[in-house]
Short mmCIF file of C-alpha atoms and ligand atoms in Angstrom, two decimals:
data_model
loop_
_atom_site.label_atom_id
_atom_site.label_comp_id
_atom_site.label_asym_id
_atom_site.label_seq_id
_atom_site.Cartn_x
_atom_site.Cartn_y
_atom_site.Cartn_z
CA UNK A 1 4.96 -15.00 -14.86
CA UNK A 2 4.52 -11.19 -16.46
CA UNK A 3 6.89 -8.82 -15.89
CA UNK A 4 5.56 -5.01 -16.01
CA UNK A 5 7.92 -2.48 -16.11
CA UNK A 6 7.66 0.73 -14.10
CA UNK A 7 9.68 3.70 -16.02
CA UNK A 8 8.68 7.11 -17.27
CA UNK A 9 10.14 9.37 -14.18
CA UNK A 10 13.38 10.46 -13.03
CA UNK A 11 14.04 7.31 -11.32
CA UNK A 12 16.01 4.06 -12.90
CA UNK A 13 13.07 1.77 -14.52
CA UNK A 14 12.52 -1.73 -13.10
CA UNK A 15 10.39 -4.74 -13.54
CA UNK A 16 7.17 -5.91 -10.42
CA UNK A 17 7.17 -9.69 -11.59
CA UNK A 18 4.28 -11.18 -10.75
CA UNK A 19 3.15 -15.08 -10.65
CA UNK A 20 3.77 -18.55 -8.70
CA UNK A 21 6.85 -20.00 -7.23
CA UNK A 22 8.58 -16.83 -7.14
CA UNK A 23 10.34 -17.35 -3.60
CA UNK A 24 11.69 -20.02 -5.00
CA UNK A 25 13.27 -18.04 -8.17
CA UNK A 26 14.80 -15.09 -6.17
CA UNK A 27 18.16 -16.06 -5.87
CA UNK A 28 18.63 -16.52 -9.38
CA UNK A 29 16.43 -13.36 -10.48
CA UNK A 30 18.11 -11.16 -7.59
CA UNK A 31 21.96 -12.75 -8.52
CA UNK A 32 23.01 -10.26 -11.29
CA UNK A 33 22.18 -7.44 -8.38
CA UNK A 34 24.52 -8.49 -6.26
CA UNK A 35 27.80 -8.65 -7.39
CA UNK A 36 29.34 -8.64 -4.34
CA UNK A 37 27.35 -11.82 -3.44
CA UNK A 38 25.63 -10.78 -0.13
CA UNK A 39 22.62 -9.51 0.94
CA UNK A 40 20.93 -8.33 4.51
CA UNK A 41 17.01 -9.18 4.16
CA UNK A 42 14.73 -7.04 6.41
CA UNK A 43 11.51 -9.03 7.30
CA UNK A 44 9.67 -8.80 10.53
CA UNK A 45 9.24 -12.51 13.16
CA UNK A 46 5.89 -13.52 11.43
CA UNK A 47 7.00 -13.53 7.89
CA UNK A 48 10.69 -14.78 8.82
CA UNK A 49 9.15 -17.73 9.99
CA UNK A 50 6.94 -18.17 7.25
CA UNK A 51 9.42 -17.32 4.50
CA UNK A 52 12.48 -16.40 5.35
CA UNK A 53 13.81 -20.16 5.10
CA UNK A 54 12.87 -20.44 1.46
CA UNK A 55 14.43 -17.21 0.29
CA UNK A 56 17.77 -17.96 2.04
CA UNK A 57 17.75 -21.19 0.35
CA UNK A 58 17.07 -19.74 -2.96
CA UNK A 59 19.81 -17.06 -2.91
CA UNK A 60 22.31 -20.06 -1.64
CA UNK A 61 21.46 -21.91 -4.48
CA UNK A 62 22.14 -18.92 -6.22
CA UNK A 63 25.57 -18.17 -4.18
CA UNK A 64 24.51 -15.19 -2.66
CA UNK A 65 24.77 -15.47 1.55
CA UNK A 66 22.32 -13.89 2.92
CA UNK A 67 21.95 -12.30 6.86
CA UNK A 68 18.37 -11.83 8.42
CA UNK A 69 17.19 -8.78 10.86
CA UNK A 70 13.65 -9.68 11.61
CA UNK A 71 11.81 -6.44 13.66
CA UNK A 72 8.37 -6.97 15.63
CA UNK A 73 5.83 -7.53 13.53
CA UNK A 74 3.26 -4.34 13.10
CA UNK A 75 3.03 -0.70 12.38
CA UNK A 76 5.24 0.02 15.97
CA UNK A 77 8.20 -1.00 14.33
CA UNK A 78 7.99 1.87 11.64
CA UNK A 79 10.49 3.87 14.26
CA UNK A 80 13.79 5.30 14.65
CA UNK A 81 14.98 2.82 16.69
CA UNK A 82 13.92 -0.11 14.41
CA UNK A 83 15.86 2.33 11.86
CA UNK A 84 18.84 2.08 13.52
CA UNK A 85 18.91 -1.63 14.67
CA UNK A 86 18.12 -2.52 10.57
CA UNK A 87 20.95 0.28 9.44
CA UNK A 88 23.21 -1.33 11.94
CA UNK A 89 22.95 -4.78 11.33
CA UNK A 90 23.70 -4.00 7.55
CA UNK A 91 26.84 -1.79 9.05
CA UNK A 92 27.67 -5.00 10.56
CA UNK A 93 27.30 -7.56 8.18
CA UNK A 94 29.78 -5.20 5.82
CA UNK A 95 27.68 -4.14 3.16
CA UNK A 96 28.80 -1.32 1.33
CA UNK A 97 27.73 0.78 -1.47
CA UNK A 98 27.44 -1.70 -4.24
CA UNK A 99 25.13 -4.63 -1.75
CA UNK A 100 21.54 -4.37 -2.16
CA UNK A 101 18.63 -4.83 0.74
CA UNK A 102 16.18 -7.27 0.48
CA UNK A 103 12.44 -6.31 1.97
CA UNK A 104 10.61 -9.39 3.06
CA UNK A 105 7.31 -8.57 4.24
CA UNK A 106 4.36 -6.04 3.93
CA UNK A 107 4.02 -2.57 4.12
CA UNK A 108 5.63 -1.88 7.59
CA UNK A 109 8.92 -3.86 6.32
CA UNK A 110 9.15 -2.37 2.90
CA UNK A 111 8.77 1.39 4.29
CA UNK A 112 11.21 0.59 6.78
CA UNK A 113 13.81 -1.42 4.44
CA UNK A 114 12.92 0.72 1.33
CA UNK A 115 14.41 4.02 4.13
CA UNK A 116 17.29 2.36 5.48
CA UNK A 117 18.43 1.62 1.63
CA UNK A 118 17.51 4.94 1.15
CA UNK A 119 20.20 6.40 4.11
CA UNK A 120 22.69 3.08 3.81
CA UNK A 121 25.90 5.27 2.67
CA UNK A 122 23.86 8.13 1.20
CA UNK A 123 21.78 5.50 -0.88
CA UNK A 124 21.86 1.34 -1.44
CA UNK A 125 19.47 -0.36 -3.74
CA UNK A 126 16.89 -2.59 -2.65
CA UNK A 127 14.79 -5.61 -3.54
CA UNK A 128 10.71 -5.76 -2.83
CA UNK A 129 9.69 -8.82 -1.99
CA UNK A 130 5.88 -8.42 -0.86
CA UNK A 131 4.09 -10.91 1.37
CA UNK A 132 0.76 -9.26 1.69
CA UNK A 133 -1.59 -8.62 -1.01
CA UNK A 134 -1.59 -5.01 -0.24
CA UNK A 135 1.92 -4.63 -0.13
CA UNK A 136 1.90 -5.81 -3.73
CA UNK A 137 -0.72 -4.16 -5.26
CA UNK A 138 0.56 -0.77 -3.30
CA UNK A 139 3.51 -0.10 -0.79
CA UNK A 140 6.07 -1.98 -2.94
CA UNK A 141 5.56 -0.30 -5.92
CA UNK A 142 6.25 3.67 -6.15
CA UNK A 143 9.31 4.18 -3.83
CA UNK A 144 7.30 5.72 -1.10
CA UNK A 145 9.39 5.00 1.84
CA UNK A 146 8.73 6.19 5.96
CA UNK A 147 8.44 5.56 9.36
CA UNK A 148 6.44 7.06 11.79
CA UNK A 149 7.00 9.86 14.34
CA UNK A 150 4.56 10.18 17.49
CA UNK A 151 3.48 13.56 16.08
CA UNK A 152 1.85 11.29 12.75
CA UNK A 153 2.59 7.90 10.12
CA UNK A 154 4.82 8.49 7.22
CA UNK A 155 6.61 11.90 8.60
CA UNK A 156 10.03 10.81 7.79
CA UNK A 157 10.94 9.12 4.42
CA UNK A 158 12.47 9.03 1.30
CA UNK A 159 11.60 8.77 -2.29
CA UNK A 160 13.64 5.37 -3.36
CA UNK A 161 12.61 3.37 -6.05
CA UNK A 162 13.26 -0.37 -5.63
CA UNK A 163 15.46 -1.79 -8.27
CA UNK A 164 12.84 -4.84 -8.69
CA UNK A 165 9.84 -6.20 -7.08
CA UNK A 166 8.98 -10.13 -6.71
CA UNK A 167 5.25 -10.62 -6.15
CA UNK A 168 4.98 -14.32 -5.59
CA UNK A 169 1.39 -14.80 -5.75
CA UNK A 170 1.52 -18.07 -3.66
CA UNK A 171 2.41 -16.13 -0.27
CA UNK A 172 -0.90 -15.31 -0.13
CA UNK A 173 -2.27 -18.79 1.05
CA UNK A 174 -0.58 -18.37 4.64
CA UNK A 175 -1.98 -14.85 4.64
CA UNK A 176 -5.06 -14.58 7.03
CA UNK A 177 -8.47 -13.87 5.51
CA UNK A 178 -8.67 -10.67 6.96
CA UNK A 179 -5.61 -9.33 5.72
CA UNK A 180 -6.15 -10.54 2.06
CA UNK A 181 -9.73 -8.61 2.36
CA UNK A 182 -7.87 -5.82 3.56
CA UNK A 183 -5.92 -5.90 0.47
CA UNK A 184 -8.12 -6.27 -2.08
CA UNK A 185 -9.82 -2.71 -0.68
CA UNK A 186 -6.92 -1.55 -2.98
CA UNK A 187 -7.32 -3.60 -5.59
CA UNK A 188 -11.40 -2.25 -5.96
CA UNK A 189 -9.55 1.08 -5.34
CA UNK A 190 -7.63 0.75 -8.82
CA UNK A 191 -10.72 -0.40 -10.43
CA UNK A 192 -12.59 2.76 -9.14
CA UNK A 193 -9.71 5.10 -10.29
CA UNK A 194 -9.53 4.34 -13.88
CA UNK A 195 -10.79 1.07 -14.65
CA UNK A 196 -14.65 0.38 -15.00
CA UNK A 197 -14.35 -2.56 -16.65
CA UNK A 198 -11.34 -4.29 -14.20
CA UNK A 199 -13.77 -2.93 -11.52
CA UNK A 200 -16.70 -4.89 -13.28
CA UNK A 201 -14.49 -8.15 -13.30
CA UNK A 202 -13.67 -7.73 -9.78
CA UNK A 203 -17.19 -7.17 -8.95
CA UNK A 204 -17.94 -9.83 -10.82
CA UNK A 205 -16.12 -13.02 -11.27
CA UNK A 206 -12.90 -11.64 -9.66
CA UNK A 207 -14.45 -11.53 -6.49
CA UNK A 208 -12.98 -15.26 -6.16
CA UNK A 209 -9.81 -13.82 -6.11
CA UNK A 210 -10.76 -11.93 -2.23
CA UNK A 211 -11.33 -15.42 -1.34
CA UNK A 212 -7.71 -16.67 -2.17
CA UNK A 213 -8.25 -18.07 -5.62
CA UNK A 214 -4.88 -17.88 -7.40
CA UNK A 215 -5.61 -17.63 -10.49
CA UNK A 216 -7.74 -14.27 -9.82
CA UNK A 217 -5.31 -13.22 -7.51
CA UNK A 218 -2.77 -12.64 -9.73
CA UNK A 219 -5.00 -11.24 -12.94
CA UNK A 220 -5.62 -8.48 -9.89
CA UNK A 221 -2.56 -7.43 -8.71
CA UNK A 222 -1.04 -7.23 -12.26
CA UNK A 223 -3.59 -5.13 -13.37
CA UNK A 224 -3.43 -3.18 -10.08
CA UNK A 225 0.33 -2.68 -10.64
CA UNK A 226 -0.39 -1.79 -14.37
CA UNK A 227 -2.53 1.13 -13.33
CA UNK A 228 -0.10 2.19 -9.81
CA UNK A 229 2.98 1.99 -12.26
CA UNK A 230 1.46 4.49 -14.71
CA UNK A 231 0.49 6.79 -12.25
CA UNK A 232 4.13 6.41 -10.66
CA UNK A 233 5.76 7.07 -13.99
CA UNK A 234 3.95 10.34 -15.03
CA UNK A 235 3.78 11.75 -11.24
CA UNK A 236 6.72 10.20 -9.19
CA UNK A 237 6.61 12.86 -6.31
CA UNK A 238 2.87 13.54 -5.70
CA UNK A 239 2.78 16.31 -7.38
CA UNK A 240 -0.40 15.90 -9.28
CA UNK A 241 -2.04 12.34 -10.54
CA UNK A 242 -0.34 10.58 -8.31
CA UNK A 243 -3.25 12.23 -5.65
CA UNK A 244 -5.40 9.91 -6.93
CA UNK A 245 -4.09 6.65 -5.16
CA UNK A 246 -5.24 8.36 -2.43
CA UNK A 247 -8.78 7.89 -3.05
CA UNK A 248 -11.02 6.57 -0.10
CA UNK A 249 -7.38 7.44 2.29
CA UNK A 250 -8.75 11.15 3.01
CA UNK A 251 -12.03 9.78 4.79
CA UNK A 252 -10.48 6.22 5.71
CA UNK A 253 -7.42 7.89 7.49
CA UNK A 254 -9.29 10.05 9.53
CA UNK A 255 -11.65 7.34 10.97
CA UNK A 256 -8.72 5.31 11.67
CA UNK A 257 -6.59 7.65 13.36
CA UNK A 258 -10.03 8.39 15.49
CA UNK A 259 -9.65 4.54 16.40
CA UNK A 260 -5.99 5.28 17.45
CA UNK A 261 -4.51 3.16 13.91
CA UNK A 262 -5.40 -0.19 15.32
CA UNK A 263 -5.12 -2.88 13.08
CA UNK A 264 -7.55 -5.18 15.07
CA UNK A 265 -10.05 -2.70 15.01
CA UNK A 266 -9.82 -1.52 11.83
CA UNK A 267 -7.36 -2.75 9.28
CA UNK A 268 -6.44 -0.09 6.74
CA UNK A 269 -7.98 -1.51 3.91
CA UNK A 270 -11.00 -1.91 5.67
CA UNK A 271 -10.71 2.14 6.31
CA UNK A 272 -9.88 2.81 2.71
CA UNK A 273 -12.72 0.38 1.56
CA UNK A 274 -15.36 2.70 3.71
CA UNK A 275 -13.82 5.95 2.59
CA UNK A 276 -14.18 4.95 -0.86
CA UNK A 277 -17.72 3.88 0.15
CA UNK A 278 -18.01 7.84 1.62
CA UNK A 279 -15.98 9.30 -1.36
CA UNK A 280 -18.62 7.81 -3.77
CA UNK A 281 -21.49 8.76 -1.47
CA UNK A 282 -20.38 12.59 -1.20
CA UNK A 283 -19.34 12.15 -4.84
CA UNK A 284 -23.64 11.59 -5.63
CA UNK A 285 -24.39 13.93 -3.20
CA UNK A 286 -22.88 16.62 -5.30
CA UNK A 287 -24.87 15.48 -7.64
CA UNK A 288 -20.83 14.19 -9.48
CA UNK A 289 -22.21 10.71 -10.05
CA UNK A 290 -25.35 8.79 -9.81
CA UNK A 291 -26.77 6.42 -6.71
CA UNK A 292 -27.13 3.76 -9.26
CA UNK A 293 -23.16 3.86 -9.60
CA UNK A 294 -22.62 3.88 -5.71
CA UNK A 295 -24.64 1.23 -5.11
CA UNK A 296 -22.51 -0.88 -7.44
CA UNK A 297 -19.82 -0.19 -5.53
CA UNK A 298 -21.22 -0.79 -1.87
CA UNK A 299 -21.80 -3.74 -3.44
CA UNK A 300 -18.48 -4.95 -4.88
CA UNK A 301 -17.30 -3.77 -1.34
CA UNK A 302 -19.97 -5.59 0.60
CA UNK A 303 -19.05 -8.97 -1.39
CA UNK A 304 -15.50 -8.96 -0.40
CA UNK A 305 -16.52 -8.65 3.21
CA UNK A 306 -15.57 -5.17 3.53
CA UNK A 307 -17.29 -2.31 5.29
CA UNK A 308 -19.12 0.19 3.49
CA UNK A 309 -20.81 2.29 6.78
CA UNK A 310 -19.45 4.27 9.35
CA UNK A 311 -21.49 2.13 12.12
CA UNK A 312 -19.83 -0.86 10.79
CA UNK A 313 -16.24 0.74 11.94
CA UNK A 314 -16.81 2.52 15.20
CA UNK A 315 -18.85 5.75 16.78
CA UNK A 316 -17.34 9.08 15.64
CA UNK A 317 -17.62 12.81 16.20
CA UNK A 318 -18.04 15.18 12.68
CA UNK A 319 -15.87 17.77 14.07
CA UNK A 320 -13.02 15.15 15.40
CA UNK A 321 -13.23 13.18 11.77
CA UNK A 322 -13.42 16.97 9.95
CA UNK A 323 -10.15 18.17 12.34
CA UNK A 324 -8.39 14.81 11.34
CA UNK A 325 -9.19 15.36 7.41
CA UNK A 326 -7.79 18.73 7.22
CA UNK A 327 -4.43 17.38 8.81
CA UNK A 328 -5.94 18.80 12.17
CA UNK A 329 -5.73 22.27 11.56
CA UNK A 330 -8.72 23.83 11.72
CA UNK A 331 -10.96 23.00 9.23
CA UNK A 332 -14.88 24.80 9.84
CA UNK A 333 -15.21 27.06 7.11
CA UNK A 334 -11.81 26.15 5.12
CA UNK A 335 -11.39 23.86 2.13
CA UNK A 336 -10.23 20.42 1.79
CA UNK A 337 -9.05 18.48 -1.33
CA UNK A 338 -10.53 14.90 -1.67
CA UNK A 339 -10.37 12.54 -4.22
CA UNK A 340 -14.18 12.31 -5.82
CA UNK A 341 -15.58 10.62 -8.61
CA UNK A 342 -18.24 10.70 -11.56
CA UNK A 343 -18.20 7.16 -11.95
CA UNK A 344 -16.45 4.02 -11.78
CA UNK A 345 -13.66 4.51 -13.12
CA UNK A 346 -13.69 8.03 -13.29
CA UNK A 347 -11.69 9.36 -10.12
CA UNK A 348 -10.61 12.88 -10.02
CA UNK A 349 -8.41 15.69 -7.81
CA UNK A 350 -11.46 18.06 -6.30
CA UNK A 351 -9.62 21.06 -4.21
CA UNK A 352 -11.63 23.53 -2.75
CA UNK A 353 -14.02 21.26 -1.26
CA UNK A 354 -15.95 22.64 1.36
CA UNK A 355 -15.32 21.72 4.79
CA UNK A 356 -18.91 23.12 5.87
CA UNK A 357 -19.86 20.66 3.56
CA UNK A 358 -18.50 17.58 4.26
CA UNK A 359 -19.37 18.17 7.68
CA UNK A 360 -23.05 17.97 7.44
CA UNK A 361 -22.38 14.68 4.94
CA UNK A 362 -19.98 13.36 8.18
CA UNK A 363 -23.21 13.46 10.12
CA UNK A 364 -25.65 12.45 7.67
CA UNK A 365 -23.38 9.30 7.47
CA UNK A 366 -23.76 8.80 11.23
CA UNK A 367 -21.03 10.80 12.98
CA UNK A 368 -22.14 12.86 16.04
CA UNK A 369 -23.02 16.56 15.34
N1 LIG B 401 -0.09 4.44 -1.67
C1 LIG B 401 -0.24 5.59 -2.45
C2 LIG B 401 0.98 5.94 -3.24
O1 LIG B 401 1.90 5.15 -3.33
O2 LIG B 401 1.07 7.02 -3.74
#
């Protein structure tokens, strides 16, 4: 079990504990949050059924009772009216200002939890509980909180730090393969920002942990959280390094809102895995880094059975990819910032980059002129 704390901004610190058998422990590590001795935990179907028995039982052990709103499982249920059933079930079930949430899930659930703690009575803490690898090397951590508006993801949200994360490494055997792949796109991600020689582990040896070994599994998303915390606690808002989380998300968001955000088609670590692919590529073709480094990452990508090629992911057009990565304004002739690199492990803020630019690279890399 290691605890690693997350502190440095305005925000209150608090520990991500990571390691095995955590479900298990929540009731007693949650019970001196809730003095009131109740709890509403926000999952969606798929996890409830998966884990939603275990954790009540743990916070009864623990004395705590505990009510359950479970919302569809999938990006969908990032809405207002998900919003409102979760904030009304909790109006229901009597919470008030001192109760804390509990988010039971991945991404989609903690966003949506992390807001409706965020709005609960002008502001309720919450609990992370993460059940997808990329929810705990990512979403939990950082109190980015949204939902999603038909005009874009992520438009409406809060800044609301959790008051603790549990990252119980052993929810990850009922996760499917894809969706631990999908994950570990981040992982490499961390690696690439500032990390050559986690990078060269997970290259390496750590590659086992892509294919569900426990033992790597949990080496990666501590170090993962290590590096996200860090960032978190010198740059809460986004104002600066924080930018740099979003490398291979400037290039992978745009390809998958061209696929219309479908998880089956694309999962979104398999978009930010090929836009850190591109971000590397472009990095080399501005002469930032060498092909000798890019290859070493296709390769760390390839091996965890990610995509590293725009052919793998769909058909595109440069202008419709270029009009998504300016935030569809236009773009021809204009300046985009992207997150580039020199090296592994050597990620950087580049503004200015020219969208003239990246548009002949968006067809050298197979998109339609
Ligand atoms: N997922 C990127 C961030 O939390 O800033």
């Amino acid at each position: 079990m290691i605890a690693i704390a997350v502190s440095g901004g305005a925000f209150a610190p608090y520990d991500v504990v990571v390691g095995r058998g955590l479900m298990a422990e929540a009731g007693r590590r949650i019970a001196a949050l809730v003095p009131q001795r109740r709890t509403v935990i926000v999952t969606d179907e798929t996890v409830a059924r998966l884990h939603a028995p275990a954790l009540q039982a743990s916070l009864r052990a623990a004395g705590i009772h505990s009510a359950v709103v479970a919302v569809p499982a999938g990006e969908a249920s990032k809405s207002f009216a998900e919003l409102e059933r979760v904030l009304d079930r909790m109006l229901e079930t009597g919470l008030d200002r001192r109760d804390v949430v509990i988010a039971l899930g991945g991404g989609v659930v903690g966003d949506l939890a992390g807001l409706a703690a965020a709005l609960f009575m002008r502001g309720i803490d919450f609990v992370q509980i993460p059940t997808t690898l990329l929810a705990q090397v990512d979403s939990s951590v950082g109190g980015k909180t949204a939902i999603d508006t038909p005009r874009g993801k992520n438009l409406v949200g809060a800044f609301h730090q959790p008051r603790l994360v549990l990252a119980d490494i052993d929810v990850m055997a009922t996760l499917p393969e894809r969706q631990l792949r999908s994950g570990w796109a981040e992982v490499l991600k961390h690696g690439l920002i500032c990390d050559a020689p986690f990078f060269d582990w997970l290259a390496g040896e750590g590659t086992a942990g892509a294919n569900g070994d426990p033992a790597a599994l949990q080496r990666a998303v501590v170090r993962s959280v290590e590096i996200k915390s860090a960032i978190v606690g010198e740059d809460e808002k986004e104002a600066g390094k924080r930018a740099l989380l979003n490398l291979g998300h400037t290039f992978g968001h745009a390809i998958e809102a061209e696929l219309g955000f479908e998880e089956a088609v694309l999962a979104h670590g398999e978009a930010v895995a090929l836009g850190c692919a591109m971000a590397f590529r472009y990095s080399a073709r501005q002469g930032l880094c060498d092909m000798g480094k890019v290859e070493r990452v296709e390769a760390a990508i390839t091996a965890a059975g990610l995509p590293t090629r725009l052919a793998q992911a769909g058909v595109f057009s440069a202008d419709a990819l270029l009009a998504r990565m300016a935030g569809d304004k236009k773009a021809e002739g204009g300046a985009l910032t992207l997150i580039l690199a020199r090296g592994v492990g050597q990620a950087f803020v580049a503004k200015g980059v020219d969208a003239g630019e990246v548009r002949t690279f968006l067809v050298e890399e197979g998109a339609s002129a």
